[in-house]
CSV table of C-alpha atoms and ligand atoms in Angstrom, one decimal:
chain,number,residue,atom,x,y,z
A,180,UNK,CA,50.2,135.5,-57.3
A,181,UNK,CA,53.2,137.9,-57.5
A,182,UNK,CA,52.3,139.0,-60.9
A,183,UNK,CA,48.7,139.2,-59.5
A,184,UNK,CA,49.2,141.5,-56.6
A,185,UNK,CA,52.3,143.7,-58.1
A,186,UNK,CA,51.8,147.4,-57.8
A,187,UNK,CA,54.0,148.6,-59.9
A,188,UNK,CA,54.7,147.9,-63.6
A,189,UNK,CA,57.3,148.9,-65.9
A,190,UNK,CA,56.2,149.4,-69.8
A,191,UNK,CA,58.8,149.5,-72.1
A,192,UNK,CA,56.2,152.4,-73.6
A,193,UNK,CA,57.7,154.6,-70.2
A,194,UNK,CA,61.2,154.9,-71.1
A,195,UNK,CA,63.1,157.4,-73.1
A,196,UNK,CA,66.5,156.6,-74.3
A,197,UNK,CA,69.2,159.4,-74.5
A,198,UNK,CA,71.5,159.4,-77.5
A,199,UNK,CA,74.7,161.5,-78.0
A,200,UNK,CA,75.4,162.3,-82.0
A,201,UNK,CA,79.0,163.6,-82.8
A,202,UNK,CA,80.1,165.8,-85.8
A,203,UNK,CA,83.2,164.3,-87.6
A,204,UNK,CA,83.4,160.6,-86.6
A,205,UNK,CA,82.6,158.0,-89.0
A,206,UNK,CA,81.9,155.5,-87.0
A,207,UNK,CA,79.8,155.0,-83.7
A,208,UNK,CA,82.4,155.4,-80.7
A,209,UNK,CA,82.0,153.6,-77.3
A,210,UNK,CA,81.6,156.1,-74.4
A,211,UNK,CA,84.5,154.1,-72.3
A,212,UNK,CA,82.8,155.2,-68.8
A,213,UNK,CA,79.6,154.2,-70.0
A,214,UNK,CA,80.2,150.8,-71.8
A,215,UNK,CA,77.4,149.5,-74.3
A,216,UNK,CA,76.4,153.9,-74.7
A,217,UNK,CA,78.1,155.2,-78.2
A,218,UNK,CA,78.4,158.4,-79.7
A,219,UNK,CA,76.7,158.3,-82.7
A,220,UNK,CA,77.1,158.9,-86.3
A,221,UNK,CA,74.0,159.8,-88.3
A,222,UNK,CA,73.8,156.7,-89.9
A,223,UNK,CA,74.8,154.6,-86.3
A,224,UNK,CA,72.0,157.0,-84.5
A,225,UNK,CA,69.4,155.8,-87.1
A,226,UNK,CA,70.1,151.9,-87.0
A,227,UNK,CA,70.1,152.2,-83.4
A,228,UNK,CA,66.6,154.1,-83.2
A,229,UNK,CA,65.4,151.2,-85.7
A,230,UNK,CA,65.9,149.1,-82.4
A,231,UNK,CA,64.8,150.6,-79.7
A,232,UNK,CA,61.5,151.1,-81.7
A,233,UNK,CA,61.7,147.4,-82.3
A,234,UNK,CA,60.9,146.8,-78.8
A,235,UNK,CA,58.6,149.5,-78.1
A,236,UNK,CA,60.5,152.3,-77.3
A,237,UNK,CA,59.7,155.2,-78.9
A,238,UNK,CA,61.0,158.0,-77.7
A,239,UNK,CA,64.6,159.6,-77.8
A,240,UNK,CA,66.2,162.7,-76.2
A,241,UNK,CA,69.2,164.0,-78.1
A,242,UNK,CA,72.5,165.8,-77.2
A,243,UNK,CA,74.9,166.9,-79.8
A,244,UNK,CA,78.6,166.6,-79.9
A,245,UNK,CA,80.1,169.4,-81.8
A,246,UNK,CA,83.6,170.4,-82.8
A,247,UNK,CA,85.8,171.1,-80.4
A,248,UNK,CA,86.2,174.0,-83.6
A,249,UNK,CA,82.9,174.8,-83.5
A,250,UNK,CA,82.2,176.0,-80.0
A,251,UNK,CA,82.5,179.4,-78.9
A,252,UNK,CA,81.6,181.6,-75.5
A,253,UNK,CA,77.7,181.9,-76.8
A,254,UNK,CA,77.3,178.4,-78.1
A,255,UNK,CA,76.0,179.6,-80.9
A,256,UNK,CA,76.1,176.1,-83.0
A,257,UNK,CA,73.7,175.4,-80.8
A,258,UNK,CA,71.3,177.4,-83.1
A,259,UNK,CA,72.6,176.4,-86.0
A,260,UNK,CA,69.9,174.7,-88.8
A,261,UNK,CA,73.3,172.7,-89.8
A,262,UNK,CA,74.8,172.2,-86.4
A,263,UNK,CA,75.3,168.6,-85.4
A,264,UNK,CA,72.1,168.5,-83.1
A,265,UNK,CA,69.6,170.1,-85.1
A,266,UNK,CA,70.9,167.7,-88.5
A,267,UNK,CA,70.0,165.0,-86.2
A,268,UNK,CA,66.9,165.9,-85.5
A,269,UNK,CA,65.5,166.5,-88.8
A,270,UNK,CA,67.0,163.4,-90.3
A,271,UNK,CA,65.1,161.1,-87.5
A,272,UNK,CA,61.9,163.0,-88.3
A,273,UNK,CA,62.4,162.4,-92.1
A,274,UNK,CA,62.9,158.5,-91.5
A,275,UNK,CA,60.8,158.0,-88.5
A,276,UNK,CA,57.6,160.8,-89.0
A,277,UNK,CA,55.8,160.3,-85.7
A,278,UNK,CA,56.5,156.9,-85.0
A,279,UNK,CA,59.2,158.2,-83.0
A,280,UNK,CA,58.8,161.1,-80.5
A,281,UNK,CA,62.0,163.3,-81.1
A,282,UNK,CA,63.3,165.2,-78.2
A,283,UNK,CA,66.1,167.9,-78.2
A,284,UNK,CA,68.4,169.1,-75.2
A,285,UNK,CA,68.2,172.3,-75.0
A,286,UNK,CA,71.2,173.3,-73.4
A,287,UNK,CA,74.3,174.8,-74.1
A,288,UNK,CA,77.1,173.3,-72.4
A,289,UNK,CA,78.0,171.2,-75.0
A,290,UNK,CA,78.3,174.1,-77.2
A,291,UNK,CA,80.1,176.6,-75.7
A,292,UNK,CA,84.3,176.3,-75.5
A,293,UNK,CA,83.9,176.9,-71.2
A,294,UNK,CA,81.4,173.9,-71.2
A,295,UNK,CA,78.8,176.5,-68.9
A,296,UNK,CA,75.2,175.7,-69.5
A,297,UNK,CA,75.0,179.6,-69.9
A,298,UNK,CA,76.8,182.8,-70.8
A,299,UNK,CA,79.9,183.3,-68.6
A,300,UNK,CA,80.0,187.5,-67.1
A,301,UNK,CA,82.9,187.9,-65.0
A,302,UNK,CA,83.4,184.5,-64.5
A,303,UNK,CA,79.9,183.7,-63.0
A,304,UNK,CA,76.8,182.6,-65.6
A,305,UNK,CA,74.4,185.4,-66.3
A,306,UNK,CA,70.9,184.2,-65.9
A,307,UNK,CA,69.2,186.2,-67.8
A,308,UNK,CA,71.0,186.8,-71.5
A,309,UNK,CA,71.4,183.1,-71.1
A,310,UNK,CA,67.4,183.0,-71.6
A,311,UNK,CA,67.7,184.9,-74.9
A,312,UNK,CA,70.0,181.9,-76.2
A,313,UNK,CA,67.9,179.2,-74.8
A,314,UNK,CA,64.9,180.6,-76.8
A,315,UNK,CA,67.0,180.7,-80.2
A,316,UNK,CA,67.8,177.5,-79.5
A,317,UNK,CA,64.6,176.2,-79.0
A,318,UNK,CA,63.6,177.3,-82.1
A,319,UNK,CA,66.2,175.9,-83.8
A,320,UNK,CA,65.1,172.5,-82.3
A,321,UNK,CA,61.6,173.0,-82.9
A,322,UNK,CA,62.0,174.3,-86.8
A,323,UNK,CA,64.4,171.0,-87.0
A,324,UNK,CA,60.6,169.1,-86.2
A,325,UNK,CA,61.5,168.0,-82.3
A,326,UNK,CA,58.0,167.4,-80.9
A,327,UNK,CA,59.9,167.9,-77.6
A,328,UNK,CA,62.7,170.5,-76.5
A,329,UNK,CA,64.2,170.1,-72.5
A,330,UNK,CA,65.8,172.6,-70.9
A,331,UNK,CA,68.2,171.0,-68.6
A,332,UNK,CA,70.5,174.5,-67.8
A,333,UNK,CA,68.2,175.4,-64.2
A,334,UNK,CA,68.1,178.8,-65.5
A,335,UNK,CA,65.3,180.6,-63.6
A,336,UNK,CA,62.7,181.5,-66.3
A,337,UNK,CA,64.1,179.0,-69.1
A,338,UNK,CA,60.3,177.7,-69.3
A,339,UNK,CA,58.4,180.5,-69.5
A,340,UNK,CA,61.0,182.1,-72.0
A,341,UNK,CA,61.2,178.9,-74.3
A,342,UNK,CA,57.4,178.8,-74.2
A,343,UNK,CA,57.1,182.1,-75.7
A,344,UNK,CA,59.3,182.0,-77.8
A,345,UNK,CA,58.3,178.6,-79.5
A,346,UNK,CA,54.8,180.6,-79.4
A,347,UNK,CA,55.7,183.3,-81.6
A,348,UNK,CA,57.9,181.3,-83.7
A,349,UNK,CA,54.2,179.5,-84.7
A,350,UNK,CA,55.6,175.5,-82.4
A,351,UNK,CA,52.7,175.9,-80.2
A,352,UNK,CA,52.4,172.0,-80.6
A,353,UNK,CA,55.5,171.7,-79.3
A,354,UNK,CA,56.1,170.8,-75.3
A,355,UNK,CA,58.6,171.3,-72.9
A,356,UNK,CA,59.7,168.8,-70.6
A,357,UNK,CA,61.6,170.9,-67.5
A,358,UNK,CA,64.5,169.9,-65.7
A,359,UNK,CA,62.7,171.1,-62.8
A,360,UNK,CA,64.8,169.1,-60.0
A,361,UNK,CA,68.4,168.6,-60.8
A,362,UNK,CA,70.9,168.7,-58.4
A,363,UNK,CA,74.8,169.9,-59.0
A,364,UNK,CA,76.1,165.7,-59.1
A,365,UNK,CA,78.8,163.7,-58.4
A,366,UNK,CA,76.7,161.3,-60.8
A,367,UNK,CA,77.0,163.0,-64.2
A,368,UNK,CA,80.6,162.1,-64.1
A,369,UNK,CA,80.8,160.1,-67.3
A,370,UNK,CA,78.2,162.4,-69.0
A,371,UNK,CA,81.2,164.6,-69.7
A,372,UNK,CA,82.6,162.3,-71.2
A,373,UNK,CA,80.0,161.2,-73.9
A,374,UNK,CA,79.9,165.2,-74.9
A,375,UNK,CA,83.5,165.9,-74.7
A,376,UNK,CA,82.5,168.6,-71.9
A,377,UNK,CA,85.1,171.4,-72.5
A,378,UNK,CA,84.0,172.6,-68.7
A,379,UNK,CA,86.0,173.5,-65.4
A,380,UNK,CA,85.1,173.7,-62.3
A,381,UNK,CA,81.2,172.8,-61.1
A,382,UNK,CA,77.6,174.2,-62.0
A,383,UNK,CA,76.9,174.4,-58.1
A,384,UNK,CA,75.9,178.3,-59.0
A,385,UNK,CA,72.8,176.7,-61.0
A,386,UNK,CA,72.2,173.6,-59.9
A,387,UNK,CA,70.9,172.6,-56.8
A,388,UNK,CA,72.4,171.7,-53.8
A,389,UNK,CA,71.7,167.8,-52.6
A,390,UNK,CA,71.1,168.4,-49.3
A,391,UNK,CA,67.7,170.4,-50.3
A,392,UNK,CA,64.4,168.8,-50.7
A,393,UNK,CA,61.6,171.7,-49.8
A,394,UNK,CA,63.5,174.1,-53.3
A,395,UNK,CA,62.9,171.2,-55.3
A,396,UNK,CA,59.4,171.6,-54.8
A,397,UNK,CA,59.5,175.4,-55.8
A,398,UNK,CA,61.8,175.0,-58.5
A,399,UNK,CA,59.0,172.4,-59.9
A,400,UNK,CA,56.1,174.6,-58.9
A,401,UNK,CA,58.0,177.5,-60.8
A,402,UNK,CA,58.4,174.8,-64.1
A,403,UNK,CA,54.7,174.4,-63.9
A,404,UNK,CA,53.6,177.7,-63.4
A,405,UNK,CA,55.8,178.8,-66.4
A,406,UNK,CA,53.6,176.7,-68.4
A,407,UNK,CA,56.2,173.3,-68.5
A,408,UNK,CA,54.2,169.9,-69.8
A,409,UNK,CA,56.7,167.7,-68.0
A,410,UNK,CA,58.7,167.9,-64.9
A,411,UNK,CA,61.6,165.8,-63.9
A,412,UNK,CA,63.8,165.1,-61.5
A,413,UNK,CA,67.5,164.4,-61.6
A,414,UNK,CA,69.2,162.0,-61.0
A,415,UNK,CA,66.7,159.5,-59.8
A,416,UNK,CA,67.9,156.6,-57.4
A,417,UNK,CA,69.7,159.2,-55.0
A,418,UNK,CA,67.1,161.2,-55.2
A,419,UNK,CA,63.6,159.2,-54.4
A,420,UNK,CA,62.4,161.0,-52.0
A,421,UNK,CA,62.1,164.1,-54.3
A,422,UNK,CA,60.8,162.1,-56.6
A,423,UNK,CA,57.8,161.2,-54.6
A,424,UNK,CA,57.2,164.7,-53.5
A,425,UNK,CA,57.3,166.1,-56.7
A,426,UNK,CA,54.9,163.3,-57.7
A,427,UNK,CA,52.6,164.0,-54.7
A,428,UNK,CA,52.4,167.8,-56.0
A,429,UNK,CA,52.4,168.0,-59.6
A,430,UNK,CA,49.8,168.2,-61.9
A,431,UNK,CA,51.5,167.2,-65.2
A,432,UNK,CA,53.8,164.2,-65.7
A,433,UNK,CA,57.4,163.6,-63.7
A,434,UNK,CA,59.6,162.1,-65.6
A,435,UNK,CA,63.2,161.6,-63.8
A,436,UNK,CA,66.6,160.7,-65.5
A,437,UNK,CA,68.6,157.8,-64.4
A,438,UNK,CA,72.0,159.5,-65.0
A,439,UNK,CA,75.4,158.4,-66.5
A,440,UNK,CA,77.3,157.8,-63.1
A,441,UNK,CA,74.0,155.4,-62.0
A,442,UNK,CA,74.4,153.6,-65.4
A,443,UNK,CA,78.2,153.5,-64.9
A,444,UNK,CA,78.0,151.9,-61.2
A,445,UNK,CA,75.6,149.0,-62.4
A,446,UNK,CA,77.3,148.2,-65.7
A,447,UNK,CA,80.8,148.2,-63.6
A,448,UNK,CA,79.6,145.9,-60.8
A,449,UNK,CA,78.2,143.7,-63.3
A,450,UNK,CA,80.9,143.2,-65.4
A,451,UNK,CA,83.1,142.8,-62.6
A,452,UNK,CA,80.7,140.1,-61.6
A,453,UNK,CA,79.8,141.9,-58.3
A,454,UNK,CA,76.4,142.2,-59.3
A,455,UNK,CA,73.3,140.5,-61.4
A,456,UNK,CA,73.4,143.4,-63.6
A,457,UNK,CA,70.4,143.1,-65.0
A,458,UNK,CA,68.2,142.3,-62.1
A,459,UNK,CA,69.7,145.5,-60.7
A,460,UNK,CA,69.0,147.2,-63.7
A,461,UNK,CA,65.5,146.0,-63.7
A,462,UNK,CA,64.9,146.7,-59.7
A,463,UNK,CA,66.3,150.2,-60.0
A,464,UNK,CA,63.7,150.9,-62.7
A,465,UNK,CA,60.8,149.9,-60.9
A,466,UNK,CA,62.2,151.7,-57.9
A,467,UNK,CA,62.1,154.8,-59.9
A,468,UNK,CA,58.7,154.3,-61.0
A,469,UNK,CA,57.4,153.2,-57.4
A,470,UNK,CA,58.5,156.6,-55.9
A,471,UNK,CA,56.5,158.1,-58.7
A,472,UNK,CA,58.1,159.0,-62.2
A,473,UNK,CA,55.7,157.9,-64.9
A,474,UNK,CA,58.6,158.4,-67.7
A,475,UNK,CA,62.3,157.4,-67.0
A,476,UNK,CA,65.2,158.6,-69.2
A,477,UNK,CA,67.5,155.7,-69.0
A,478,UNK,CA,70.4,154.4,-71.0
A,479,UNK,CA,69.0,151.2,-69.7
A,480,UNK,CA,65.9,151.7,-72.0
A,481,UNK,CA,66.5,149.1,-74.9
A,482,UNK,CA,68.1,146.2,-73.0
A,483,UNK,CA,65.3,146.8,-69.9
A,484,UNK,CA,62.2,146.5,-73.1
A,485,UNK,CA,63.8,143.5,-74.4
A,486,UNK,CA,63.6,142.0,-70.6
A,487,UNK,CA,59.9,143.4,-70.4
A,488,UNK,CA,59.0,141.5,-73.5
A,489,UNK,CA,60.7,138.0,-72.6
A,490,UNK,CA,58.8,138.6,-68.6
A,491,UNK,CA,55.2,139.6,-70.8
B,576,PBG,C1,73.5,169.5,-69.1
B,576,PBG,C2,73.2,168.1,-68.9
B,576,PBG,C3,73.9,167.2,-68.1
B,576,PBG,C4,73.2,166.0,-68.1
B,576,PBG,C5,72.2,166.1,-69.0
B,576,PBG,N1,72.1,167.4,-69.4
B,576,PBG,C6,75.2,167.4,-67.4
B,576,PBG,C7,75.3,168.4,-66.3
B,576,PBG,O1,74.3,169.1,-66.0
B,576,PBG,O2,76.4,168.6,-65.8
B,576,PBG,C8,73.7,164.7,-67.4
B,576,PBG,C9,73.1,163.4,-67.9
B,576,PBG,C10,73.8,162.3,-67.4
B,576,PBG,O3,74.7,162.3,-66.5
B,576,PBG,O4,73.4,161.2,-67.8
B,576,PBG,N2,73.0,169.9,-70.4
């Protein structure tokens, strides 16, 4: 009767799994705040892709881990064809086609040596020449074969400015899922982490603050106007209640991203024991889709699939 009557249902076809790749390893390295979450090699990123389309998921969003030697003020490996993110890319496309749905971060904290997500003008990050980078980048991702690119810097205008950029560039296939809500968090503590984040100090200039709700829905509102195909909000559990609003208002899909520091809490508590991890993981989920999200970014994705299939 429970299965009967449930509301809500998770498909493993919902979830998106983020995946770090790293220049110069040569073998897959366990993030240490985020047990069971590697940096990749390209060879490690592959097999594990083989496996989450295994169990039906088939999607992946991808950050790159450059050099420490190969970041500068701009970010400009970022933009690279050969940079560690945009290699990554292609080679999934070549050994997936469109089985899998590539998506790219486009962002540049990971690339630039202060770890902003933008160009740094006397010590503060400058909006709008950061725009100019975020559309090379794009490109980049988009000529690479992402079907997806996601700006996750909150840089006013990053969607309209990616959009026309991919536009002249001749990508008009390909969409933009917006980081439309995402708040300056405690919870992307271990993030840092997984992409050696050169960066001090917060992004609280460009992110949002968590006590607001009602700029959430005009930051989205701006994401859709600009012509953005998703919207998300970020990070999820903390933040339901945006969730739902931006659910209630939005005419194209809300994805939201269960972040590293939510992964880190339940994987900690359940290895201490404290915890059924993964009924927690599992409620959490459906939580997440109950206030609204119909896609969830989650480093849970592969091991909450399996579940799905054993329950199915
Ligand atoms: C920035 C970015 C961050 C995350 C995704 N994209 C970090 C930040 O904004 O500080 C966090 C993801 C996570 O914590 O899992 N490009």
């Amino acid at each position: 009767m429970r299965r009967l009557t449930s509301e809500t249902r998770l498909h493993p076809a919902d979830l998106i799994l983020p995946m770090f790749v790293a220049d110069g390893i040569t073998e897959a390295r366990e993030i240490s705040s985020m047990p069971g979450v590697h940096q990749h090699t390209l060879d490690s990123l592959k097999s594990a892709v083989s496996e989450a389309l295994e169990v039906g998921v088939r999607c992946v969003d991808l950050f790159g881990v450059p050099l420490d030697s190969d970041k500068d003020a701009e970010g400009s490996e970022s933009w690279n064809p050969d940079g560690v993110l945009n290699v990554a890319v292609r080679a999934l496309r070549e050994e997936f086609g469109d089985d899998l749905l590539v998506m790219a971060d486009t962002c540049l904290d990971e690339f630039t040596d202060h770890g902003h997500c933008g160009v740094v003008v006397d010590g503060v990050v400058d909006n709008d020449r950061t725009l100019e980078l975020y559309q090379k980048m794009a490109v980049a991702q988009a000529d690479a074969g992402a079907h997806l690119v996601s700006p996750s810097g909150m840089m006013d205008g990053q969607v309209l400015a990616i959009r026309e950029a991919l536009d002249d560039a001749g990508h008009q296939d390909v969409a933009i899922m917006a980081y439309s809500a995402k708040y300056a968090s405690a919870f992307f503590g271990p993030f840092r982490e997984a992409v050696g984040s050169s960066l001090r100090g917060d992004r609280r200039t460009y992110q949002q603050d968590p006590a607001n709700y009602r700029e959430s829905m005009l930051e989205t509102q701006l994401d859709i106007d600009e012509g953005a195909d998703f919207v998300m909000v970020k990070p999820a559990l903390p933040y339901l209640d945006v969730l739902a609003g931006v659910a209630e208002m939005s005419p194209v899909p809300v994805a939201a991203y269960q972040v590293s520091g939510e992964y880190a809490m339940i994987e900690a508590a359940g290895r201490n024991g404290w915890i059924d991890r993964d009924a927690v993981m599992m409620e959490s989920l459906t939580s997440i889709k109950r206030a609204g999200a119909n896609q969830i970014l989650t480093y849970f994705a592969v091991d909450a699939a399996k579940k799905l299939r054993q329950e199915s």
